[in-house]
Amino acid sequence: MTGGWLFLGAGAVRASLVWAGLAVLVGCVLAAAGQVVRSGGRMSRVESYELALASVREPGSEPSDVPALPVAVLGTCWVWIRVTSVAVAVVTAAVFTAGLGFAQPERSATAAAVADAGYVIEELAIVAVANTDFAGRSSRSSTMADYTVELKSADRGRAVPATFRAYNAKGVREVGRTYVVAHAPARPDLGAIGDTSARAVEARLTGHALSYRGTVFAAVAWTIAVGLALAVATEVASRPRGARRVGCDWVALRVTVTGQAEHVEPEKAEAESAVGNGSGKSSNRYACLALRTDTGEDVPLAVSAKAGAAADVLTGNEGWLLWDPPDDSRGGGKAAAEFVADDGWQLPGRVPRSVASRFAARPRGPFPVDADRRIRLLELGGLWPRTVPPGLLAGLLIATAATGALLIPLDGGWRIWTALTAVLAPLLGCLLTEDAGTPSVAAVDH
């Protein structure tokens, strides 16, 4: 919606696109609100995780039996798609809504008249400069100024002065230098449109909401923001992986979920102790599920869900923790792992590469595999629409209204403040809504 508003010229296509997009946006917010209403009110994460678990649990398992492993584990592409889609949507909304605040919603009357009268674009000499506004105190600061050029008239070749306001990145263009100017040779009385390049002039004539420079800046900012969002989301949800056959070289451990713990990479913990900063935060310190093997060792499993709420639901479940031994040459990070519970579901996650390599280096015996066993994928975050806080929903409704206001073709300083409201309202609504309490966690070095 905002991409069409910023990058398309004024006209019926842009108008229909942006208003249809706004209608879809309103529908999405109302759909999320409807999920909360139909479920009898907002669920806590623990409640949504319990509901997700109940939907995939296979009843009738005998506790005395140790089910064999399935011949293949399920893929996790949908989890990655869901998490990355939300991350990309958030940064896209923020970047382009900010762009809406700086946009000029309609082309000027001069630009419209020149565009309709059959224009040409050429470089013309500046004959006068007035009303210069500097962005800073330096003479080399960017400026906005009124530039005057002379247009040749079809009537006896008489020169007609035409003044336009234009931007210059460094200082002021002096009299005698040239500017790229669009004008109608048959109607010099209509005036002229000038800018620093022919592409920028074309953008103003076609009624782009942002100038050529603003469009480039918005596109670059969006590209960088999306790249960062993808990196963060992939770190949270791990890279998408398809269904895989369980090989004889895999590591398979009998484990029981014992709760939540905080994993600290050993080398990072040593470095913090050396500088006396063991209480500091670290990118190698993260919350995870604690799984205890039948030999009494603890294995941390990072999942793409709130670890405290997941621990409340999953503690006491038994099953197999398995992974394909990682390549030790890749150093740190996490290795993809799967927890296959005895009652018929699979929870994707990751174990620290140092822990995975240590278990892989030990002698391993054969493990039972059942070609007829079927499992279901547990997506703890799949019911997230039912957990949206009321404050966030209210913030989204305010942001939607503000975005609709920005699509009204009226210029003025109010646009920047309205865009700021659209960006900050959901964040403030989320911060003002308290989530369910999370149990305290003690740091555990593995």
Coordinates of C-alpha atoms in Angstrom, one line a residue:
M1 CA 0.0 0.0 0.0
T2 CA 2.6 2.6 1.1
G3 CA 5.0 1.3 -1.6
G4 CA 2.5 2.2 -4.3
W5 CA 1.8 5.6 -2.7
L6 CA 5.5 6.5 -2.6
F7 CA 6.8 5.0 -5.8
L8 CA 3.8 5.4 -8.3
G9 CA 2.8 8.6 -9.9
A10 CA -0.5 10.4 -9.1
G11 CA -3.5 8.8 -10.8
A12 CA -6.3 6.2 -10.6
V13 CA -3.9 3.3 -10.3
R14 CA -2.2 4.7 -7.2
A15 CA -5.4 5.8 -5.6
S16 CA -7.1 2.4 -6.1
L17 CA -4.0 0.5 -4.9
V18 CA -3.5 2.4 -1.7
W19 CA -7.1 2.5 -0.6
A20 CA -7.5 -1.2 -1.3
G21 CA -4.4 -1.8 0.7
L22 CA -5.8 0.3 3.6
A23 CA -9.0 -1.8 3.5
V24 CA -6.9 -5.0 3.7
L25 CA -4.9 -3.6 6.6
V26 CA -8.1 -2.7 8.5
G27 CA -9.4 -6.3 7.8
C28 CA -6.2 -7.8 9.2
V29 CA -6.5 -5.8 12.5
L30 CA -10.2 -6.7 12.8
A31 CA -9.4 -10.4 12.1
A32 CA -6.8 -10.4 14.9
A33 CA -9.4 -8.7 17.2
G34 CA -12.0 -11.3 16.2
Q35 CA -9.6 -14.1 17.1
V36 CA -9.4 -12.7 20.6
V37 CA -13.1 -12.2 21.0
R38 CA -14.0 -15.7 19.6
S39 CA -11.6 -17.3 22.1
G40 CA -13.4 -15.7 25.0
G41 CA -10.8 -13.0 25.6
R42 CA -7.1 -12.8 25.3
M43 CA -5.2 -16.0 26.1
S44 CA -1.9 -16.0 27.9
R45 CA 1.0 -17.6 26.2
V46 CA 0.8 -20.6 28.5
E47 CA -2.8 -21.1 27.6
S48 CA -2.1 -20.9 23.9
Y49 CA 0.8 -23.3 24.2
E50 CA -1.4 -25.8 26.1
L51 CA -4.0 -25.6 23.3
A52 CA -1.4 -26.1 20.7
L53 CA 0.0 -29.1 22.6
A54 CA -3.5 -30.6 23.0
S55 CA -4.1 -30.4 19.2
V56 CA -1.0 -32.5 18.4
R57 CA -0.8 -34.9 21.3
E58 CA -1.4 -38.5 20.5
P59 CA -3.7 -40.1 23.2
G60 CA -3.3 -43.6 24.4
S61 CA 0.5 -43.9 24.7
E62 CA 1.5 -46.3 27.4
P63 CA 4.0 -44.8 29.8
S64 CA 5.8 -48.1 30.2
D65 CA 6.7 -48.3 26.6
V66 CA 9.6 -46.5 24.9
P67 CA 8.3 -45.6 21.4
A68 CA 10.8 -46.0 18.6
L69 CA 11.9 -43.1 16.5
P70 CA 10.1 -42.3 13.2
V71 CA 12.0 -43.0 10.0
A72 CA 12.0 -39.2 9.2
V73 CA 11.4 -36.0 11.1
L74 CA 9.1 -33.2 9.8
G75 CA 10.2 -30.0 8.2
T76 CA 10.1 -26.6 9.9
C77 CA 9.7 -24.2 7.0
W78 CA 6.3 -22.8 8.1
V79 CA 7.8 -21.7 11.5
W80 CA 10.5 -19.7 9.8
I81 CA 8.0 -18.2 7.3
R82 CA 5.7 -17.1 10.1
V83 CA 8.4 -15.5 12.2
T84 CA 10.2 -13.8 9.3
S85 CA 7.0 -12.6 7.8
V86 CA 6.0 -10.8 11.0
A87 CA 9.6 -9.3 11.3
V88 CA 9.6 -8.1 7.7
A89 CA 6.0 -6.7 8.0
V90 CA 7.0 -4.7 11.1
V91 CA 10.0 -3.0 9.6
T92 CA 8.3 -2.4 6.3
A93 CA 5.4 -0.7 8.1
A94 CA 7.8 1.5 10.1
V95 CA 10.0 2.5 7.1
F96 CA 7.3 3.3 4.7
T97 CA 5.0 4.9 7.2
A98 CA 7.9 7.3 8.0
G99 CA 8.1 7.9 4.3
L100 CA 4.4 8.8 4.2
G101 CA 5.1 11.5 6.7
F102 CA 7.7 13.2 4.5
A103 CA 5.7 12.7 1.3
Q104 CA 4.1 15.4 -0.8
P105 CA 0.7 13.9 -1.6
E106 CA 0.0 15.7 -4.9
R107 CA 2.0 17.2 -7.7
S108 CA 1.9 21.0 -7.8
A109 CA -0.5 22.9 -10.1
T110 CA 2.5 24.0 -12.2
A111 CA 3.8 20.4 -12.6
A112 CA 0.4 19.2 -13.6
A113 CA -0.1 22.0 -16.1
V114 CA 3.4 21.6 -17.7
A115 CA 3.0 17.8 -17.9
D116 CA -0.4 18.1 -19.7
A117 CA 0.9 20.8 -22.1
G118 CA 3.6 18.8 -23.8
Y119 CA 6.8 19.4 -22.0
V120 CA 10.5 19.2 -22.8
I121 CA 13.4 18.7 -20.3
E122 CA 16.6 20.6 -20.9
E123 CA 19.4 22.4 -19.0
L124 CA 18.9 26.1 -18.7
A125 CA 21.1 28.8 -17.2
I126 CA 20.1 30.4 -13.9
V127 CA 19.5 34.2 -14.1
A128 CA 18.5 34.9 -10.4
V129 CA 18.5 33.2 -7.0
A130 CA 16.3 34.3 -4.1
N131 CA 14.8 33.1 -0.8
T132 CA 17.6 30.7 0.1
D133 CA 17.1 28.4 3.2
F134 CA 20.2 26.7 4.5
A135 CA 19.9 23.3 6.3
G136 CA 22.9 24.2 8.5
R137 CA 25.3 27.0 9.3
S138 CA 27.9 26.1 6.7
S139 CA 27.9 27.6 3.2
R140 CA 28.2 24.0 2.0
S141 CA 25.0 22.9 3.7
S142 CA 22.1 21.7 1.6
T143 CA 19.7 24.4 0.6
M144 CA 16.2 25.1 -0.8
A145 CA 16.1 28.3 -2.9
D146 CA 14.0 30.0 -5.6
Y147 CA 15.8 29.8 -9.0
T148 CA 14.8 31.8 -12.0
V149 CA 15.5 30.8 -15.6
E150 CA 14.4 32.3 -18.9
L151 CA 12.1 30.3 -21.3
K152 CA 12.0 31.1 -24.9
S153 CA 8.6 32.1 -26.2
A154 CA 7.1 31.0 -29.5
D155 CA 5.8 34.6 -29.8
R156 CA 8.7 36.6 -31.4
G157 CA 11.3 34.7 -29.4
R158 CA 10.7 36.8 -26.4
A159 CA 12.3 35.4 -23.2
V160 CA 9.8 34.7 -20.4
P161 CA 11.2 34.4 -16.8
A162 CA 10.1 31.3 -14.8
T163 CA 10.8 30.7 -11.1
F164 CA 10.8 27.4 -9.3
R165 CA 11.9 26.2 -5.9
A166 CA 14.5 23.5 -5.9
Y167 CA 16.9 21.6 -3.6
N168 CA 20.7 21.6 -3.8
A169 CA 22.8 19.1 -1.9
K170 CA 25.8 21.5 -1.3
G171 CA 25.3 25.2 -1.1
V172 CA 23.5 27.3 -3.6
R173 CA 23.8 27.1 -7.4
E174 CA 25.0 30.5 -8.5
V175 CA 23.8 32.7 -11.3
G176 CA 25.2 31.4 -14.6
R177 CA 25.2 27.7 -13.7
T178 CA 22.5 25.4 -15.1
Y179 CA 19.6 23.5 -13.7
V180 CA 17.6 20.6 -15.3
V181 CA 14.2 22.2 -16.2
A182 CA 10.9 21.0 -17.6
H183 CA 8.7 23.5 -19.4
A184 CA 6.1 23.6 -22.2
P185 CA 7.6 25.4 -25.2
A186 CA 4.1 26.4 -26.5
R187 CA 3.1 27.7 -23.1
P188 CA 6.0 29.4 -21.3
D189 CA 3.5 31.3 -19.2
L190 CA 2.8 28.0 -17.3
G191 CA 6.1 28.2 -15.6
A192 CA 8.8 25.5 -15.1
I193 CA 9.8 22.7 -12.8
G194 CA 13.5 22.2 -12.0
D195 CA 15.6 19.8 -10.1
T196 CA 19.1 18.4 -10.0
S197 CA 18.5 15.6 -12.5
A198 CA 16.2 14.6 -15.3
R199 CA 14.9 11.6 -13.3
A200 CA 14.0 13.9 -10.4
V201 CA 12.2 16.3 -12.7
E202 CA 10.2 13.4 -14.2
A203 CA 9.3 12.2 -10.7
R204 CA 7.9 15.6 -9.9
L205 CA 5.9 15.8 -13.2
T206 CA 4.3 12.4 -12.7
G207 CA 3.3 13.3 -9.1
H208 CA 5.4 10.9 -7.1
A209 CA 4.7 11.4 -3.4
L210 CA 8.4 11.4 -2.7
S211 CA 11.1 13.1 -4.6
Y212 CA 13.7 11.0 -6.5
R213 CA 16.2 11.4 -3.6
G214 CA 13.5 10.5 -1.0
T215 CA 12.5 7.4 -3.0
V216 CA 16.1 6.2 -3.2
F217 CA 16.6 6.8 0.5
A218 CA 13.4 5.0 1.4
A219 CA 14.3 2.0 -0.7
V220 CA 17.8 1.8 0.7
A221 CA 16.5 2.1 4.3
W222 CA 13.8 -0.5 3.7
T223 CA 16.4 -2.9 2.2
I224 CA 18.7 -2.6 5.1
A225 CA 15.9 -2.9 7.7
V226 CA 14.5 -6.0 6.0
G227 CA 18.0 -7.6 5.9
L228 CA 18.4 -7.0 9.6
A229 CA 14.9 -8.3 10.3
L230 CA 15.6 -11.5 8.3
A231 CA 18.8 -12.0 10.2
V232 CA 17.1 -11.6 13.6
A233 CA 14.1 -13.7 12.7
T234 CA 16.3 -16.5 11.3
E235 CA 18.3 -16.4 14.6
V236 CA 15.1 -16.7 16.5
A237 CA 13.4 -19.4 14.4
S238 CA 16.5 -21.0 12.8
R239 CA 16.9 -21.6 9.1
P240 CA 14.1 -23.4 7.4
R241 CA 14.7 -27.1 7.0
G242 CA 12.7 -29.7 5.2
A243 CA 11.8 -33.2 6.2
R244 CA 14.8 -35.4 6.8
R245 CA 15.4 -39.1 7.2
V246 CA 16.9 -40.2 10.5
G247 CA 20.3 -41.6 9.7
C248 CA 22.3 -44.2 11.6
D249 CA 24.9 -41.6 12.3
W250 CA 22.5 -39.3 14.1
V251 CA 22.7 -38.6 17.9
A252 CA 19.6 -39.8 19.7
L253 CA 19.2 -39.3 23.5
R254 CA 16.4 -40.3 25.8
V255 CA 15.5 -37.1 27.6
T256 CA 12.9 -35.6 30.0
V257 CA 11.9 -31.9 29.9
T258 CA 12.8 -30.5 33.4
G259 CA 12.0 -26.8 33.0
Q260 CA 13.7 -23.6 31.9
A261 CA 17.4 -22.7 32.1
E262 CA 19.7 -20.0 30.8
H263 CA 22.6 -21.3 28.7
V264 CA 25.9 -19.5 28.6
E265 CA 28.6 -20.5 26.1
P266 CA 31.7 -21.6 28.1
E267 CA 34.2 -19.4 26.3
K268 CA 32.0 -16.4 26.9
A269 CA 31.5 -17.1 30.5
E270 CA 35.3 -17.4 30.9
A271 CA 35.8 -14.1 29.2
E272 CA 33.3 -12.4 31.4
S273 CA 34.9 -13.8 34.5
A274 CA 38.3 -12.6 33.4
V275 CA 37.1 -9.0 33.2
G276 CA 35.0 -9.2 36.3
N277 CA 31.7 -8.7 34.4
G278 CA 30.0 -12.0 34.8
S279 CA 26.6 -10.3 35.3
G280 CA 26.7 -8.6 32.0
K281 CA 24.4 -9.4 29.1
S282 CA 25.7 -11.4 26.2
S283 CA 24.6 -12.6 22.8
N284 CA 25.8 -16.0 23.8
R285 CA 23.5 -16.1 26.8
Y286 CA 19.9 -17.2 26.1
A287 CA 16.9 -18.8 27.7
C288 CA 16.1 -22.4 26.7
L289 CA 14.3 -25.6 27.7
A290 CA 16.3 -27.8 30.0
L291 CA 16.3 -31.5 28.9
R292 CA 17.8 -34.2 31.2
T293 CA 19.2 -37.3 29.7
D294 CA 18.9 -40.8 31.3
T295 CA 22.5 -40.4 32.5
G296 CA 21.7 -37.3 34.4
E297 CA 23.2 -34.7 32.1
D298 CA 21.4 -31.5 31.1
V299 CA 21.0 -30.5 27.4
P300 CA 19.7 -27.0 26.5
L301 CA 17.2 -26.8 23.7
A302 CA 16.5 -23.3 22.2
V303 CA 13.0 -23.1 20.7
S304 CA 11.2 -20.3 18.8
A305 CA 8.8 -19.6 21.6
K306 CA 8.9 -18.0 25.0
A307 CA 11.0 -20.4 27.1
G308 CA 9.3 -19.8 30.4
A309 CA 5.8 -20.4 29.1
A310 CA 6.9 -23.4 27.1
A311 CA 8.6 -24.9 30.2
D312 CA 5.3 -24.6 32.1
V313 CA 3.5 -26.7 29.5
L314 CA 6.2 -29.2 28.5
T315 CA 7.9 -30.0 31.8
G316 CA 7.7 -33.7 32.5
N317 CA 7.3 -34.8 28.9
E318 CA 9.6 -37.6 27.8
G319 CA 10.9 -38.5 24.4
W320 CA 13.9 -38.5 22.1
L321 CA 16.2 -35.6 21.4
L322 CA 18.0 -36.2 18.1
W323 CA 20.2 -34.3 15.7
D324 CA 22.5 -34.8 12.8
P325 CA 26.1 -34.4 14.1
P326 CA 27.3 -30.9 13.2
D327 CA 30.4 -30.0 11.3
D328 CA 32.9 -28.9 14.0
S329 CA 34.7 -26.6 11.5
R330 CA 31.8 -24.2 11.6
G331 CA 32.7 -23.1 15.2
G332 CA 30.0 -21.8 17.5
G333 CA 26.3 -21.2 17.1
K334 CA 23.6 -23.8 17.3
A335 CA 22.8 -27.1 15.6
A336 CA 19.3 -28.0 14.4
A337 CA 17.7 -30.6 16.7
E338 CA 14.3 -32.2 17.1
F339 CA 12.5 -33.3 20.3
V340 CA 10.2 -36.2 19.4
A341 CA 7.9 -36.8 22.4
D342 CA 6.6 -40.2 23.3
D343 CA 3.0 -39.1 22.8
G344 CA 3.3 -38.3 19.1
W345 CA 4.6 -34.8 18.5
Q346 CA 7.8 -33.2 17.3
L347 CA 9.2 -29.8 18.6
P348 CA 11.9 -28.3 16.4
G349 CA 14.7 -26.5 18.2
R350 CA 18.5 -26.1 18.4
V351 CA 21.2 -27.2 20.7
P352 CA 24.5 -25.3 21.2
R353 CA 27.1 -26.6 18.7
S354 CA 29.6 -27.1 21.5
V355 CA 27.1 -29.4 23.3
A356 CA 26.1 -31.2 20.1
S357 CA 29.7 -31.9 19.2
R358 CA 30.5 -33.2 22.7
F359 CA 27.7 -35.8 22.6
A360 CA 28.5 -36.7 19.0
A361 CA 32.1 -37.5 19.9
R362 CA 31.0 -40.2 22.4
P363 CA 30.3 -43.8 21.5
R364 CA 26.8 -44.3 20.3
G365 CA 24.8 -47.5 20.1
P366 CA 21.9 -48.3 17.7
F367 CA 18.4 -46.8 18.5
P368 CA 15.0 -48.2 17.5
V369 CA 13.3 -46.9 14.4
D370 CA 9.7 -47.6 13.5
A371 CA 8.8 -47.0 9.8
D372 CA 5.1 -46.9 10.7
R373 CA 5.3 -44.3 13.4
R374 CA 3.7 -40.9 12.5
I375 CA 4.3 -37.7 14.4
R376 CA 2.8 -34.2 14.3
L377 CA 4.6 -30.9 14.3
L378 CA 4.1 -28.8 17.5
E379 CA 4.1 -25.1 16.7
L380 CA 3.9 -23.4 20.0
G381 CA 3.6 -19.9 18.4
G382 CA 1.0 -20.9 15.9
L383 CA -1.9 -19.5 17.9
W384 CA -0.3 -16.1 18.4
P385 CA -3.3 -14.0 17.2
R386 CA -5.2 -15.2 20.3
T387 CA -2.4 -13.8 22.5
V388 CA -2.3 -10.3 21.1
P389 CA -2.5 -7.8 24.0
P390 CA -5.5 -5.4 24.0
G391 CA -3.1 -2.5 24.2
L392 CA -1.4 -3.6 21.0
L393 CA -4.7 -4.0 19.2
A394 CA -5.7 -0.5 20.2
G395 CA -2.3 0.8 19.0
L396 CA -2.8 -1.0 15.7
L397 CA -6.2 0.6 15.2
I398 CA -4.7 4.0 16.0
A399 CA -1.9 3.3 13.5
T400 CA -4.4 2.3 10.9
A401 CA -6.4 5.4 11.3
A402 CA -3.2 7.5 11.1
T403 CA -2.1 5.7 8.0
G404 CA -5.5 6.4 6.4
A405 CA -5.1 10.1 7.3
L406 CA -1.7 10.2 5.6
L407 CA -3.3 8.9 2.3
I408 CA -5.5 12.1 2.2
P409 CA -4.0 14.4 -0.4
L410 CA -3.2 17.3 2.0
D411 CA 0.2 18.6 2.6
G412 CA 1.6 20.2 5.8
G413 CA 3.7 19.7 8.9
W414 CA 0.9 17.5 10.5
R415 CA 2.0 14.6 8.3
I416 CA 5.3 14.0 10.2
W417 CA 3.5 14.0 13.5
T418 CA 0.8 11.7 12.2
A419 CA 3.4 9.3 10.8
L420 CA 5.2 9.3 14.2
T421 CA 1.9 8.4 15.9
A422 CA 1.4 5.5 13.4
V423 CA 4.8 4.1 14.2
L424 CA 4.8 4.6 18.0
A425 CA 1.2 3.7 18.8
P426 CA 1.5 -0.1 18.5
L427 CA 4.8 0.0 20.4
L428 CA 3.3 2.0 23.3
G429 CA 0.2 -0.2 23.3
C430 CA 2.4 -3.3 23.7
L431 CA 4.6 -1.8 26.4
L432 CA 1.6 -0.7 28.4
T433 CA 0.1 -4.2 28.4
E434 CA 1.6 -6.5 31.0
D435 CA 2.2 -10.1 29.9
A436 CA 1.7 -13.2 32.1
G437 CA 4.4 -13.5 34.7
T438 CA 7.5 -15.4 33.8
P439 CA 9.4 -17.4 36.4
S440 CA 12.8 -16.4 37.3
V441 CA 15.7 -18.3 35.7
A442 CA 19.1 -19.1 37.0
A443 CA 22.0 -19.1 34.7
V444 CA 23.5 -22.5 33.9
D445 CA 26.8 -23.1 32.2
H446 CA 26.9 -26.3 30.0

